[in-house]
């Protein structure tokens, strides 16, 4: 039922190349989930999120000091190895300083016709964030227009907004299926869907979700047996790990990842000023810890998800060396535990020691079961 | 035979006293009805001065560096932070500072002096988190200003960028009035902004004097002097001290007084040194090598610009340009614009801008070799450092790197670093002095 | 002219005697705690074997981590310079030399006449050195030699992350639990070190042909993985662990001339 998403997940490069051939359009690599894709889609550009490949590599050490996170090094390796040679442009919406370096080192070493560093407010709780981002988005829009030679009209922007919003709505409908006691969708399947949505043509992707949703009622299997878990962390596209967790008796029903709910959770509102609407959407989306200032908006949001999806426990996934998450983990953990959600903390690298993690996950699940008993 | 005459700095003791007084004044501020706030070395410290003449900051980075210098206390602090579950690879300044708070011990005696409010700005990912955690633990109100407007070169033609910061500054004043119950004095703000510009440009002028051969200062002493800018840029006492220091260093140059007797090789460094191991710099001297400074010591606090003739010099102050600063808004705008050009802020957006400045220093300060500290303790200043290395290497200047940590001695290996320096000295054809 | 190079490493002390550019003899022994005593004894024995006395010697140059323990040396150089100098003598066309010993991995860019132009050294973590293979061999209950040999029997590529030795060790154990064949794990280990060494070498520039020296050059499994990673065959001298001592002797001769 979800095989199309799995194929998309695996063959991301082939898909993008074919999309280019088929449509004659341009493809832009996005280095952070804060890139305003509405504007790219309005310009008929295919935005693809740049992720790593989970393989050891030997090409980044001379460009990126080893104290920075494995994810940003894995991302850079993809560029240096030429895996994304088909990109017509790259853009980073100001992310943590780790990912910024992957972007800058990539830009320095790999040629693409377009490269744009989009400054982005880091204090999304501030009343000044939206007006500021609006101005930055105007600049970005202008740069995209200059590059493509097309002036974007309000209709174009409306189309971009609509296409993104439809995909977000479809993802929400899919996530709804995970709320009940017998989810019709496994966590692994959901990960194929959400991660692939970051690089597949959104209209095509939405249509495929809608097709699955139309059929899913007739599905004869569900995942109600498993202990309900939530994943929280930065980027996570590690299907091997998630697959293992579900194999040993859990069902992952919700997440707070920038390749998951943080990416699609909220809609771009309808406003006369389209650019302001887009700015508002990105400022108000569930925050990345790097941008969750000064008041914390992230913790209550995560708690709400945990409650709504009725999870028994949370796996906190920490990319080694990721400072923004590391600075949230300690208070987040006590916050969740105080609210009745036990946590398992795991530190991730490009590859993970599966055997060891398996033992820890199993022990965690046992612990959760015992809590059920008493 | 000594080639150059050397002399101790006359104002050395005064520097020591001023620094001690800073921490004492902070700790005892409440006894005098004064205000204490904590934040970063880069906070816009001119703004709280509008609350009155009895306002005392405690800036985290230099405080944590002082802790790191005291290895025993530092170890206790780091362990206290780890015991709370924090990762060992976080900013080591932040971990030392937090440890001092968790232990409830102030390095300069007594318990951790709880501030009345926190006031930070945010360019490094750890900046705002640092005091988010402190304010939650100590339960005080906290404000932080986001600086995510991109490099200074993009400011022109984009007035919204400076406005974004100015709007937040206005809000911060309202915040301070609210949490202190004091009325804000714009005249004091205007004075403080001028003082900030004065001290940060004077520091740059002092560093410029190191273009001379022999260099009147070496970097190890500069560390004890640039620190005032990190304590408080807008404090009149410190700005006056820099004026005095400038005169003294200028006089050294005029009289040919050198930092080291036998200057054979001029090096440049980068990022914070491992604070507990400054004897590294003494080791360099045994080869007749000295560090003339770095973009770090020059431009962490000092403000610079490239003049039309290409020379890298102290930035001309708004006062020298005749800008009239006559309102709160104008003062804030001047402060924002002035600070955004800070050299050590540019690489947060694009490391090539830092490489360019480093190359300017290498050339204009007659640098023979570069030593980069790959500093695991500071994600902020290590950002882009390998790209800097590659850019500098292209110019043909010999470079060495060594790994370490400014504030966590467990991540620094003195012997291996010395061995590496020795190899580097060989590549520069330098022999230990007693042999040569 | 007779000159001597003495390389006092973390594990072994090595001596090499040079006469008018020809190597007369080379020897090594465990350096232990008493580096000064061991090197003195080694020197005297070696001289006696050649029927030479200290008076016949023009100059002695020491190198290696324990170089300062050799109080009777009249020249001291670091192993970086010594290795570079020897490499030039053996392979004048080589511009990149990789030196992997027990404690450290190094990459050196050599310029004209073996002058060091740039160098990189692996950091405190042991994941790029001989000590790493030893630890991993122990985990697999093999000798280092066996570890090297069996890895040649594998053509699998199991990804392993060698950012840090501790982390890698836990990966090895995970792989064992997952019933991965020992030869495949052995190859994964060598691939991981090779990857780490190549990573470091790229910092100084990976210009072929590349020479490989130091004790790890004797590990066939590592050499195989390294060759695969650089897509070329590294040049290995007959006594790869003697390289720094040889360089020191050459430098002693040069400085005495
Ligand atoms: S990591 Fe560096 S720049 Fe960031 S807060 Fe710490 S000391 Fe400052």
mmCIF file with all atom_site columns, C-alpha atoms and ligand atoms in Angstrom, chain B residues 42 61 91 93-94 124 126-127 130 272 348 377-381 406, ligand 1:
data_model
loop_
_atom_site.group_PDB
_atom_site.id
_atom_site.type_symbol
_atom_site.label_atom_id
_atom_site.label_alt_id
_atom_site.label_comp_id
_atom_site.label_asym_id
_atom_site.label_entity_id
_atom_site.label_seq_id
_atom_site.pdbx_PDB_ins_code
_atom_site.Cartn_x
_atom_site.Cartn_y
_atom_site.Cartn_z
_atom_site.occupancy
_atom_site.B_iso_or_equiv
_atom_site.pdbx_formal_charge
_atom_site.auth_seq_id
_atom_site.auth_comp_id
_atom_site.auth_asym_id
_atom_site.auth_atom_id
_atom_site.pdbx_PDB_model_num
ATOM   1  C  CA  . UNK B 1 42  ? 28.553 40.644 23.030 1.00 0.00 ? 42  UNK B CA  1
ATOM   2  C  CA  . UNK B 1 61  ? 32.400 34.318 28.485 1.00 0.00 ? 61  UNK B CA  1
ATOM   3  C  CA  . UNK B 1 91  ? 30.151 25.269 24.718 1.00 0.00 ? 91  UNK B CA  1
ATOM   4  C  CA  . UNK B 1 93  ? 32.188 28.530 28.653 1.00 0.00 ? 93  UNK B CA  1
ATOM   5  C  CA  . UNK B 1 94  ? 28.541 27.816 29.098 1.00 0.00 ? 94  UNK B CA  1
ATOM   6  C  CA  . UNK B 1 124 ? 25.717 31.771 18.113 1.00 0.00 ? 124 UNK B CA  1
ATOM   7  C  CA  . UNK B 1 126 ? 24.321 28.690 22.284 1.00 0.00 ? 126 UNK B CA  1
ATOM   8  C  CA  . UNK B 1 127 ? 23.865 32.370 23.122 1.00 0.00 ? 127 UNK B CA  1
ATOM   9  C  CA  . UNK B 1 130 ? 22.696 29.756 27.742 1.00 0.00 ? 130 UNK B CA  1
ATOM   10 C  CA  . UNK B 1 272 ? 40.187 31.383 22.048 1.00 0.00 ? 272 UNK B CA  1
ATOM   11 C  CA  . UNK B 1 348 ? 28.604 33.276 11.354 1.00 0.00 ? 348 UNK B CA  1
ATOM   12 C  CA  . UNK B 1 377 ? 34.880 24.364 23.271 1.00 0.00 ? 377 UNK B CA  1
ATOM   13 C  CA  . UNK B 1 378 ? 33.356 27.007 21.010 1.00 0.00 ? 378 UNK B CA  1
ATOM   14 C  CA  . UNK B 1 379 ? 31.073 26.084 18.181 1.00 0.00 ? 379 UNK B CA  1
ATOM   15 C  CA  . UNK B 1 380 ? 30.633 29.752 17.361 1.00 0.00 ? 380 UNK B CA  1
ATOM   16 C  CA  . UNK B 1 381 ? 34.184 30.752 16.627 1.00 0.00 ? 381 UNK B CA  1
ATOM   17 C  CA  . UNK B 1 406 ? 39.330 26.747 25.591 1.00 0.00 ? 406 UNK B CA  1
HETATM 18 S  S1  . LIG D 2 .   ? 30.073 28.417 21.553 1.00 0.00 ? 1   LIG D S1  1
HETATM 19 FE FE1 . LIG D 2 .   ? 31.511 30.147 21.407 1.00 0.00 ? 1   LIG D FE1 1
HETATM 20 S  S2  . LIG D 2 .   ? 30.357 31.777 20.376 1.00 0.00 ? 1   LIG D S2  1
HETATM 21 FE FE2 . LIG D 2 .   ? 28.897 30.251 21.137 1.00 0.00 ? 1   LIG D FE2 1
HETATM 22 S  S3  . LIG D 2 .   ? 28.264 30.951 23.178 1.00 0.00 ? 1   LIG D S3  1
HETATM 23 FE FE3 . LIG D 2 .   ? 29.990 29.561 23.487 1.00 0.00 ? 1   LIG D FE3 1
HETATM 24 S  S4  . LIG D 2 .   ? 31.796 30.889 23.479 1.00 0.00 ? 1   LIG D S4  1
HETATM 25 FE FE4 . LIG D 2 .   ? 30.140 32.045 22.586 1.00 0.00 ? 1   LIG D FE4 1
#
